[in-house]
Amino acid sequence: MTKKSEGGPAHPPLKPATRLATSGRDAGANHGFVNPPVHHASTVLYPTAEDFLARRARYLYGRRGTPTSEALENALRALEGPACAGVALLPSGLAAISTALLAVLNAGDHLLVTDSAYQPTRRFCDNVLRRYGIATTYYDPLIGGDIAALMQPNTRAVFMEAPGSLSFEIQDVPAIAAAAHAAGALVLMDNTWATSLYFPAFDKGVDLSIQAGTKYIGGHSDVMLGTVSANQAAWERLRDTVHTLGLCVGPDDIYLGLRGLRTMGVRLAQHHQAGLKVARWLAERPEIARVLHPALESCPGHAIWRRDFSGASGLFSIVFKPVAQGAVNAFVNELSLFGIGPSWGGFESLAIPFDCTSIRTATKWAPGGPTVRLHIGLEDVDDLIGDLERGFAAFAAAR
Ligand SMILES: *Cc1c(COP(=O)(O)O)cnc(C)c1O
């Protein structure tokens, strides 16, 4: 029985907004306070020698979990839904990706990774996994069920990222997952863009769903955090790998993740609305050839986004009509409400020029003009559009 003071989700299935507010809370254990304490902890004291020898304790050691880490893990798990068997916290999104891959692969295995994957993910596969005898083949993100033809007898994992965080192709996750499972491979997905709120990864066939908690979970550009949620098929291996590698997250960063998570729903709704408004405005501009936003028809895989996703976040790209890079740089430099910098998912808007040409190996990156990625933050959307308008004036002066 869940006591009223414990505040846990007593009647599943509760809607996501309710789960965001209630999950992972245990007021009974916190003297009635709404939020858990931040446990700075290493040693746990056991009552007797017998208890110590039998490791008979609720918590074993700081690295193995505290009430603070459990609160965030439980909250994320409730958000993922009943197919989620457990959540691991990692010190960054990239650590979450590398740990999830290490958990499911052995020497001699073969791995399939989308050509649109986050570049440091590729670096981990091409350097570290390769040194340990694991071969990676990159595939066209739009391959769908045809990925079956790329399966080798030793293919043990298929890695997806939908959409790609620069190029925004939406992958057919259910079709790719079905082909992977038919060949005996596990399915991993970087779900940072949509989060578990807008893409229910486990319902679509994913076994390990990864998020850079640095982005929308944290939401304020002040924390590095990664999460891996696993279903029953993958959880034991994931948990064992995290413990064996000795990975854990500092309590203040976990607390910031939990604090950010409580407001992620309302923030994402605003990122969605404002992002879409700016994307539609940009699509009408004469300087712009194409807007790569999954909710617009000009984005590869848009029909699949409509079928499988329940929302869009604030990150998308624009393709300029052919023009010198100097004019594009002048556009970005003129913006005062958009900062120039890596990462995204915070409350602030960002703009960066990028080029995927040297990153791709399975597909050719040929958007037809220079590209800029935008993150639409929580500023007033009309102010953002005004800023972009001034950017286009500087662009016109520089071209
Ligand atoms: C930022 C990012 C990561 C890495 O997260 P960090 O916390 O910066 O290590 C992984 N995947 C995607 C799609 C990202 O945007």
CSV table of C-alpha atoms and ligand atoms in Angstrom, one decimal:
chain,number,residue,atom,x,y,z
A,1,MET,CA,0.0,0.0,0.0
A,2,THR,CA,1.3,3.4,-0.9
A,3,LYS,CA,0.8,5.9,1.9
A,4,LYS,CA,-0.5,9.3,1.0
A,5,SER,CA,2.7,10.8,2.5
A,6,GLU,CA,4.8,8.8,0.1
A,7,GLY,CA,3.3,10.5,-3.0
A,8,GLY,CA,4.2,7.7,-5.4
A,9,PRO,CA,2.1,7.0,-8.5
A,10,ALA,CA,-0.5,4.7,-6.9
A,11,HIS,CA,-2.8,4.2,-9.9
A,12,PRO,CA,-1.0,3.5,-13.2
A,13,PRO,CA,-1.2,4.5,-15.9
A,14,LEU,CA,-1.0,8.1,-14.9
A,15,LYS,CA,-0.4,10.6,-17.6
A,16,PRO,CA,3.2,11.8,-18.2
A,17,ALA,CA,2.7,15.3,-16.6
A,18,THR,CA,1.5,13.6,-13.4
A,19,ARG,CA,4.3,11.1,-13.4
A,20,LEU,CA,6.8,14.0,-13.9
A,21,ALA,CA,5.4,15.6,-10.7
A,22,THR,CA,5.0,12.5,-8.6
A,23,SER,CA,7.5,9.9,-9.5
A,24,GLY,CA,10.5,9.0,-7.4
A,25,ARG,CA,9.1,10.8,-4.4
A,26,ASP,CA,9.1,9.2,-1.0
A,27,ALA,CA,8.1,11.9,1.5
A,28,GLY,CA,7.8,9.2,4.3
A,29,ALA,CA,11.6,8.7,4.1
A,30,ASN,CA,12.3,12.5,3.9
A,31,HIS,CA,10.7,13.7,7.2
A,32,GLY,CA,7.8,15.0,5.1
A,33,PHE,CA,9.9,17.2,2.9
A,34,VAL,CA,8.9,17.2,-0.8
A,35,ASN,CA,12.4,16.6,-2.2
A,36,PRO,CA,15.1,14.1,-1.1
A,37,PRO,CA,18.2,15.3,0.7
A,38,VAL,CA,21.5,15.4,-1.3
A,39,HIS,CA,23.5,12.6,0.2
A,40,HIS,CA,27.3,13.3,0.0
A,41,ALA,CA,28.3,9.8,0.8
A,42,SER,CA,30.9,7.1,0.5
A,43,THR,CA,31.0,4.8,3.6
A,44,VAL,CA,27.9,3.2,4.9
A,45,LEU,CA,28.0,1.9,8.5
A,46,TYR,CA,26.6,-1.6,9.2
A,47,PRO,CA,25.1,-2.3,12.6
A,48,THR,CA,27.1,-5.6,13.3
A,49,ALA,CA,30.0,-7.6,11.9
A,50,GLU,CA,27.5,-10.2,10.8
A,51,ASP,CA,25.5,-7.6,8.8
A,52,PHE,CA,28.7,-6.4,7.2
A,53,LEU,CA,29.9,-10.0,6.3
A,54,ALA,CA,26.5,-10.7,4.7
A,55,ARG,CA,26.3,-7.2,3.2
A,56,ARG,CA,22.9,-6.9,4.9
A,57,ALA,CA,22.0,-3.3,4.4
A,58,ARG,CA,19.6,-1.1,2.4
A,59,TYR,CA,22.6,0.8,0.9
A,60,LEU,CA,26.0,-0.9,0.5
A,61,TYR,CA,28.4,1.9,-0.4
A,62,GLY,CA,28.2,5.4,-1.9
A,63,ARG,CA,29.2,4.3,-5.4
A,64,ARG,CA,26.4,1.7,-5.4
A,65,GLY,CA,23.6,4.1,-4.9
A,66,THR,CA,22.1,6.5,-2.3
A,67,PRO,CA,18.6,7.8,-1.6
A,68,THR,CA,19.5,10.7,-3.9
A,69,SER,CA,20.4,8.6,-6.9
A,70,GLU,CA,17.5,6.2,-6.3
A,71,ALA,CA,15.1,9.2,-6.4
A,72,LEU,CA,16.2,10.2,-9.9
A,73,GLU,CA,16.4,6.6,-11.1
A,74,ASN,CA,12.8,5.9,-9.9
A,75,ALA,CA,11.5,9.1,-11.4
A,76,LEU,CA,13.0,8.3,-14.8
A,77,ARG,CA,11.8,4.7,-14.6
A,78,ALA,CA,8.2,5.7,-13.9
A,79,LEU,CA,8.3,8.0,-16.8
A,80,GLU,CA,9.5,5.3,-19.2
A,81,GLY,CA,6.6,3.1,-18.4
A,82,PRO,CA,6.1,-0.6,-17.2
A,83,ALA,CA,8.5,-2.1,-19.8
A,84,CYS,CA,11.5,-0.3,-18.1
A,85,ALA,CA,13.3,-2.7,-15.8
A,86,GLY,CA,15.8,-0.2,-14.5
A,87,VAL,CA,17.7,3.1,-15.1
A,88,ALA,CA,21.4,3.8,-14.7
A,89,LEU,CA,22.9,7.2,-14.1
A,90,LEU,CA,26.1,8.1,-15.8
A,91,PRO,CA,28.4,11.2,-15.6
A,92,SER,CA,27.6,12.4,-19.1
A,93,GLY,CA,25.5,11.6,-22.1
A,94,LEU,CA,28.6,10.2,-23.9
A,95,ALA,CA,29.4,8.0,-20.9
A,96,ALA,CA,25.8,6.7,-21.1
A,97,ILE,CA,26.4,5.8,-24.8
A,98,SER,CA,29.8,4.1,-24.3
A,99,THR,CA,28.6,2.2,-21.2
A,100,ALA,CA,25.4,0.9,-22.9
A,101,LEU,CA,27.5,-0.3,-25.8
A,102,LEU,CA,30.1,-2.0,-23.6
A,103,ALA,CA,27.2,-3.7,-21.7
A,104,VAL,CA,25.8,-5.5,-24.7
A,105,LEU,CA,28.9,-6.3,-26.9
A,106,ASN,CA,31.7,-8.8,-26.6
A,107,ALA,CA,35.0,-9.2,-28.5
A,108,GLY,CA,34.3,-10.5,-32.0
A,109,ASP,CA,30.8,-9.0,-32.2
A,110,HIS,CA,29.5,-6.8,-35.0
A,111,LEU,CA,27.6,-3.5,-34.4
A,112,LEU,CA,25.4,-1.4,-36.8
A,113,VAL,CA,25.3,2.3,-36.1
A,114,THR,CA,23.3,5.0,-37.9
A,115,ASP,CA,25.4,7.3,-40.1
A,116,SER,CA,23.6,10.2,-38.4
A,117,ALA,CA,24.9,9.4,-34.9
A,118,TYR,CA,26.4,12.0,-32.6
A,119,GLN,CA,30.0,12.3,-33.7
A,120,PRO,CA,31.6,11.3,-30.4
A,121,THR,CA,29.5,8.1,-30.5
A,122,ARG,CA,31.2,7.2,-33.8
A,123,ARG,CA,34.6,8.0,-32.3
A,124,PHE,CA,34.0,5.6,-29.4
A,125,CYS,CA,33.0,2.8,-31.9
A,126,ASP,CA,35.9,3.5,-34.3
A,127,ASN,CA,38.6,3.8,-31.6
A,128,VAL,CA,37.7,2.0,-28.4
A,129,LEU,CA,35.3,-0.8,-29.6
A,130,ARG,CA,37.6,-1.4,-32.6
A,131,ARG,CA,40.6,-2.0,-30.3
A,132,TYR,CA,38.6,-4.6,-28.4
A,133,GLY,CA,37.7,-6.5,-31.6
A,134,ILE,CA,34.2,-5.1,-32.2
A,135,ALA,CA,33.5,-4.0,-35.8
A,136,THR,CA,31.1,-1.2,-36.6
A,137,THR,CA,29.2,-0.8,-39.9
A,138,TYR,CA,27.4,2.5,-40.5
A,139,TYR,CA,24.1,2.5,-42.2
A,140,ASP,CA,21.8,5.0,-43.9
A,141,PRO,CA,19.4,6.4,-41.2
A,142,LEU,CA,16.5,6.1,-43.6
A,143,ILE,CA,17.2,2.4,-44.3
A,144,GLY,CA,14.1,1.1,-42.4
A,145,GLY,CA,13.4,-2.6,-42.5
A,146,ASP,CA,16.1,-3.1,-45.3
A,147,ILE,CA,18.6,-3.1,-42.5
A,148,ALA,CA,18.0,-6.9,-42.4
A,149,ALA,CA,20.4,-7.1,-45.4
A,150,LEU,CA,23.2,-5.7,-43.3
A,151,MET,CA,22.9,-8.2,-40.5
A,152,GLN,CA,25.8,-10.5,-40.1
A,153,PRO,CA,25.9,-13.8,-38.1
A,154,ASN,CA,27.7,-11.9,-35.3
A,155,THR,CA,25.6,-8.7,-35.3
A,156,ARG,CA,24.7,-8.3,-31.6
A,157,ALA,CA,23.5,-4.7,-31.5
A,158,VAL,CA,21.9,-2.0,-33.6
A,159,PHE,CA,22.3,1.6,-32.6
A,160,MET,CA,19.8,4.4,-33.6
A,161,GLU,CA,19.5,8.1,-33.0
A,162,ALA,CA,16.3,9.7,-34.1
A,163,PRO,CA,16.4,12.3,-35.3
A,164,GLY,CA,20.1,12.9,-35.9
A,165,SER,CA,21.1,15.9,-33.8
A,166,LEU,CA,22.5,17.9,-36.8
A,167,SER,CA,20.8,16.5,-39.8
A,168,PHE,CA,17.4,15.5,-38.3
A,169,GLU,CA,16.5,12.3,-40.3
A,170,ILE,CA,13.8,10.4,-38.4
A,171,GLN,CA,14.4,6.7,-38.4
A,172,ASP,CA,11.8,4.0,-38.6
A,173,VAL,CA,12.5,2.7,-35.2
A,174,PRO,CA,9.9,-0.1,-35.1
A,175,ALA,CA,11.0,-1.5,-38.5
A,176,ILE,CA,14.7,-1.4,-37.6
A,177,ALA,CA,14.0,-2.9,-34.2
A,178,ALA,CA,12.0,-5.7,-35.6
A,179,ALA,CA,14.8,-6.6,-38.1
A,180,ALA,CA,17.4,-6.4,-35.3
A,181,HIS,CA,15.4,-8.7,-33.0
A,182,ALA,CA,14.7,-11.2,-35.8
A,183,ALA,CA,18.5,-11.5,-36.2
A,184,GLY,CA,19.1,-11.8,-32.4
A,185,ALA,CA,20.5,-8.3,-31.9
A,186,LEU,CA,19.7,-5.8,-29.1
A,187,VAL,CA,18.4,-2.4,-30.0
A,188,LEU,CA,19.9,0.8,-28.6
A,189,MET,CA,18.7,4.3,-29.2
A,190,ASP,CA,20.0,7.8,-28.4
A,191,ASN,CA,16.7,9.4,-27.4
A,192,THR,CA,18.1,12.8,-26.3
A,193,TRP,CA,16.1,14.9,-28.8
A,194,ALA,CA,12.6,13.7,-28.1
A,195,THR,CA,13.1,12.4,-24.5
A,196,SER,CA,11.0,9.6,-23.1
A,197,LEU,CA,8.2,12.2,-23.0
A,198,TYR,CA,7.8,12.6,-26.8
A,199,PHE,CA,9.1,9.1,-27.9
A,200,PRO,CA,8.1,6.1,-25.9
A,201,ALA,CA,11.2,4.1,-26.8
A,202,PHE,CA,10.3,0.7,-25.2
A,203,ASP,CA,6.9,0.7,-27.0
A,204,LYS,CA,8.7,1.1,-30.3
A,205,GLY,CA,11.1,-1.9,-29.8
A,206,VAL,CA,14.1,-0.3,-28.1
A,207,ASP,CA,15.9,-2.3,-25.5
A,208,LEU,CA,18.3,0.4,-24.2
A,209,SER,CA,17.2,4.0,-24.3
A,210,ILE,CA,19.9,6.6,-23.8
A,211,GLN,CA,19.6,10.3,-23.0
A,212,ALA,CA,22.1,13.0,-22.5
A,213,GLY,CA,20.5,14.3,-19.2
A,214,THR,CA,22.8,17.3,-19.8
A,215,LYS,CA,20.2,18.5,-22.3
A,216,TYR,CA,16.4,18.6,-21.5
A,217,ILE,CA,16.4,16.7,-18.2
A,218,GLY,CA,18.9,19.2,-16.7
A,219,GLY,CA,17.4,21.9,-18.8
A,220,HIS,CA,19.5,24.8,-17.4
A,221,SER,CA,23.0,24.3,-19.0
A,222,ASP,CA,24.5,23.7,-15.6
A,223,VAL,CA,25.0,20.0,-15.3
A,224,MET,CA,26.6,17.0,-17.1
A,225,LEU,CA,24.5,13.9,-16.8
A,226,GLY,CA,23.7,10.7,-18.8
A,227,THR,CA,20.9,8.1,-18.4
A,228,VAL,CA,20.4,4.6,-19.8
A,229,SER,CA,17.0,3.0,-19.3
A,230,ALA,CA,16.8,-0.7,-20.0
A,231,ASN,CA,14.1,-3.3,-20.4
A,232,GLN,CA,14.2,-6.8,-18.9
A,233,ALA,CA,16.4,-8.2,-21.8
A,234,ALA,CA,19.2,-5.7,-21.1
A,235,TRP,CA,18.9,-4.5,-17.5
A,236,GLU,CA,21.1,-7.1,-15.7
A,237,ARG,CA,24.0,-6.6,-18.1
A,238,LEU,CA,23.7,-2.8,-17.9
A,239,ARG,CA,23.6,-2.7,-14.1
A,240,ASP,CA,26.5,-5.1,-13.9
A,241,THR,CA,28.6,-3.1,-16.4
A,242,VAL,CA,28.0,0.2,-14.6
A,243,HIS,CA,29.0,-1.3,-11.2
A,244,THR,CA,32.0,-3.1,-12.6
A,245,LEU,CA,33.4,0.0,-14.3
A,246,GLY,CA,32.9,2.0,-11.1
A,247,LEU,CA,30.7,4.7,-12.7
A,248,CYS,CA,28.6,7.0,-10.6
A,249,VAL,CA,27.4,10.6,-10.5
A,250,GLY,CA,28.0,13.2,-7.9
A,251,PRO,CA,25.0,13.9,-5.7
A,252,ASP,CA,24.7,17.6,-6.6
A,253,ASP,CA,24.5,16.8,-10.3
A,254,ILE,CA,21.9,14.1,-9.6
A,255,TYR,CA,19.9,16.6,-7.6
A,256,LEU,CA,20.0,19.1,-10.5
A,257,GLY,CA,18.8,16.4,-12.8
A,258,LEU,CA,15.9,15.6,-10.6
A,259,ARG,CA,15.0,19.3,-10.2
A,260,GLY,CA,15.1,19.8,-13.9
A,261,LEU,CA,13.0,16.7,-14.6
A,262,ARG,CA,10.1,18.1,-12.6
A,263,THR,CA,9.6,21.0,-15.1
A,264,MET,CA,10.7,19.1,-18.3
A,265,GLY,CA,7.1,18.7,-19.6
A,266,VAL,CA,6.2,22.4,-19.5
A,267,ARG,CA,9.6,23.4,-20.9
A,268,LEU,CA,9.4,20.9,-23.7
A,269,ALA,CA,5.9,22.1,-24.6
A,270,GLN,CA,7.3,25.6,-24.9
A,271,HIS,CA,10.4,24.5,-26.9
A,272,HIS,CA,8.0,22.6,-29.2
A,273,GLN,CA,5.6,25.5,-29.9
A,274,ALA,CA,8.3,28.2,-30.2
A,275,GLY,CA,10.6,26.0,-32.3
A,276,LEU,CA,7.8,25.2,-34.7
A,277,LYS,CA,6.9,28.9,-35.0
A,278,VAL,CA,10.5,29.9,-35.8
A,279,ALA,CA,10.9,26.9,-38.2
A,280,ARG,CA,7.8,27.9,-40.2
A,281,TRP,CA,8.9,31.5,-40.3
A,282,LEU,CA,12.4,30.5,-41.5
A,283,ALA,CA,10.9,28.2,-44.2
A,284,GLU,CA,9.3,31.3,-45.8
A,285,ARG,CA,12.6,33.3,-45.9
A,286,PRO,CA,14.0,33.8,-49.4
A,287,GLU,CA,17.6,33.1,-48.1
A,288,ILE,CA,16.6,29.6,-46.9
A,289,ALA,CA,16.4,26.5,-49.1
A,290,ARG,CA,15.1,24.0,-46.6
A,291,VAL,CA,14.3,23.7,-42.9
A,292,LEU,CA,15.3,20.3,-41.3
A,293,HIS,CA,12.7,20.1,-38.5
A,294,PRO,CA,11.0,16.8,-38.0
A,295,ALA,CA,7.5,18.4,-37.8
A,296,LEU,CA,7.9,19.9,-41.2
A,297,GLU,CA,7.4,18.0,-44.4
A,298,SER,CA,10.8,19.1,-45.7
A,299,CYS,CA,12.5,16.9,-43.1
A,300,PRO,CA,13.5,13.4,-44.1
A,301,GLY,CA,11.3,10.9,-42.3
A,302,HIS,CA,8.6,13.4,-41.4
A,303,ALA,CA,5.8,10.9,-42.0
A,304,ILE,CA,7.4,8.6,-39.4
A,305,TRP,CA,7.7,11.4,-37.0
A,306,ARG,CA,4.0,12.0,-37.3
A,307,ARG,CA,3.3,8.3,-36.8
A,308,ASP,CA,5.6,7.6,-33.8
A,309,PHE,CA,6.5,10.9,-31.9
A,310,SER,CA,4.1,12.9,-29.8
A,311,GLY,CA,6.0,16.2,-30.0
A,312,ALA,CA,9.1,18.0,-31.1
A,313,SER,CA,11.8,19.7,-29.1
A,314,GLY,CA,13.5,23.0,-29.8
A,315,LEU,CA,16.4,21.8,-31.9
A,316,PHE,CA,16.5,21.9,-35.7
A,317,SER,CA,18.6,23.0,-38.7
A,318,ILE,CA,18.3,25.3,-41.6
A,319,VAL,CA,19.9,25.0,-45.1
A,320,PHE,CA,20.8,28.3,-46.8
A,321,LYS,CA,20.6,28.6,-50.6
A,322,PRO,CA,24.1,28.4,-52.0
A,323,VAL,CA,26.1,31.3,-50.7
A,324,ALA,CA,29.6,32.0,-49.3
A,325,GLN,CA,30.3,30.8,-45.8
A,326,GLY,CA,31.3,34.3,-44.8
A,327,ALA,CA,27.7,35.5,-45.2
A,328,VAL,CA,26.4,32.7,-43.0
A,329,ASN,CA,29.0,33.5,-40.4
A,330,ALA,CA,27.9,37.2,-40.5
A,331,PHE,CA,24.3,36.0,-39.9
A,332,VAL,CA,25.3,33.9,-36.8
A,333,ASN,CA,27.7,36.6,-35.5
A,334,GLU,CA,24.9,39.3,-35.7
A,335,LEU,CA,22.5,37.3,-33.4
A,336,SER,CA,22.5,38.6,-29.9
A,337,LEU,CA,19.8,36.3,-28.3
A,338,PHE,CA,21.4,33.2,-29.8
A,339,GLY,CA,24.7,32.1,-28.3
A,340,ILE,CA,27.4,30.3,-30.3
A,341,GLY,CA,28.3,27.1,-28.5
A,342,PRO,CA,28.0,23.3,-28.2
A,343,SER,CA,25.2,21.4,-26.4
A,344,TRP,CA,21.5,22.4,-26.2
A,345,GLY,CA,18.4,21.7,-24.2
A,346,GLY,CA,18.9,24.6,-21.8
A,347,PHE,CA,16.6,27.6,-21.4
A,348,GLU,CA,18.7,29.7,-23.8
A,349,SER,CA,18.8,29.9,-27.6
A,350,LEU,CA,21.9,28.8,-29.6
A,351,ALA,CA,23.1,28.9,-33.2
A,352,ILE,CA,26.1,27.1,-34.7
A,353,PRO,CA,27.3,26.6,-38.3
A,354,PHE,CA,28.1,23.0,-39.0
A,355,ASP,CA,29.1,20.6,-41.9
A,356,CYS,CA,28.6,16.8,-41.7
A,357,THR,CA,30.7,16.1,-44.9
A,358,SER,CA,33.7,14.7,-43.0
A,359,ILE,CA,31.5,12.8,-40.5
A,360,ARG,CA,29.5,10.6,-42.9
A,361,THR,CA,30.7,7.3,-44.3
A,362,ALA,CA,27.6,5.4,-45.4
A,363,THR,CA,25.7,8.3,-47.0
A,364,LYS,CA,26.8,11.5,-48.7
A,365,TRP,CA,26.0,14.8,-46.9
A,366,ALA,CA,24.9,17.1,-49.6
A,367,PRO,CA,22.2,19.5,-48.3
A,368,GLY,CA,22.7,21.9,-51.2
A,369,GLY,CA,24.0,24.9,-49.2
A,370,PRO,CA,25.6,26.0,-45.9
A,371,THR,CA,23.9,24.8,-42.7
A,372,VAL,CA,23.2,26.2,-39.3
A,373,ARG,CA,21.7,24.4,-36.3
A,374,LEU,CA,19.4,26.4,-34.0
A,375,HIS,CA,18.2,25.7,-30.5
A,376,ILE,CA,15.1,27.6,-29.7
A,377,GLY,CA,15.1,28.4,-26.0
A,378,LEU,CA,12.5,29.9,-23.6
A,379,GLU,CA,12.9,33.5,-24.6
A,380,ASP,CA,9.8,35.3,-26.2
A,381,VAL,CA,9.5,33.8,-29.6
A,382,ASP,CA,8.8,37.2,-31.3
A,383,ASP,CA,12.1,38.6,-29.8
A,384,LEU,CA,13.9,35.6,-31.3
A,385,ILE,CA,12.4,36.2,-34.7
A,386,GLY,CA,13.4,39.8,-34.5
A,387,ASP,CA,16.9,38.7,-33.7
A,388,LEU,CA,17.0,36.4,-36.7
A,389,GLU,CA,15.6,39.2,-38.9
A,390,ARG,CA,18.6,41.4,-37.9
A,391,GLY,CA,20.9,38.4,-38.7
A,392,PHE,CA,19.4,38.2,-42.2
A,393,ALA,CA,20.2,42.0,-42.7
A,394,ALA,CA,23.8,41.3,-41.7
A,395,PHE,CA,23.8,38.3,-44.1
A,396,ALA,CA,22.6,40.5,-47.0
A,397,ALA,CA,25.3,43.1,-46.3
A,398,ALA,CA,28.0,40.5,-46.2
A,399,ARG,CA,27.1,38.4,-49.3
B,1,LIG,C1,25.0,16.2,-26.3
B,1,LIG,C2,24.7,14.9,-26.8
B,1,LIG,C3,25.2,13.7,-26.3
B,1,LIG,C4,26.3,13.7,-25.3
B,1,LIG,O1,25.9,14.2,-24.1
B,1,LIG,P1,27.0,14.9,-23.1
B,1,LIG,O2,26.3,14.9,-21.8
B,1,LIG,O3,27.4,16.2,-23.7
B,1,LIG,O4,28.1,13.9,-23.0
B,1,LIG,C5,24.8,12.5,-26.9
B,1,LIG,N1,23.9,12.4,-27.8
B,1,LIG,C6,23.3,13.5,-28.3
B,1,LIG,C7,22.3,13.4,-29.4
B,1,LIG,C8,23.7,14.8,-27.9
B,1,LIG,O5,23.1,15.9,-28.4
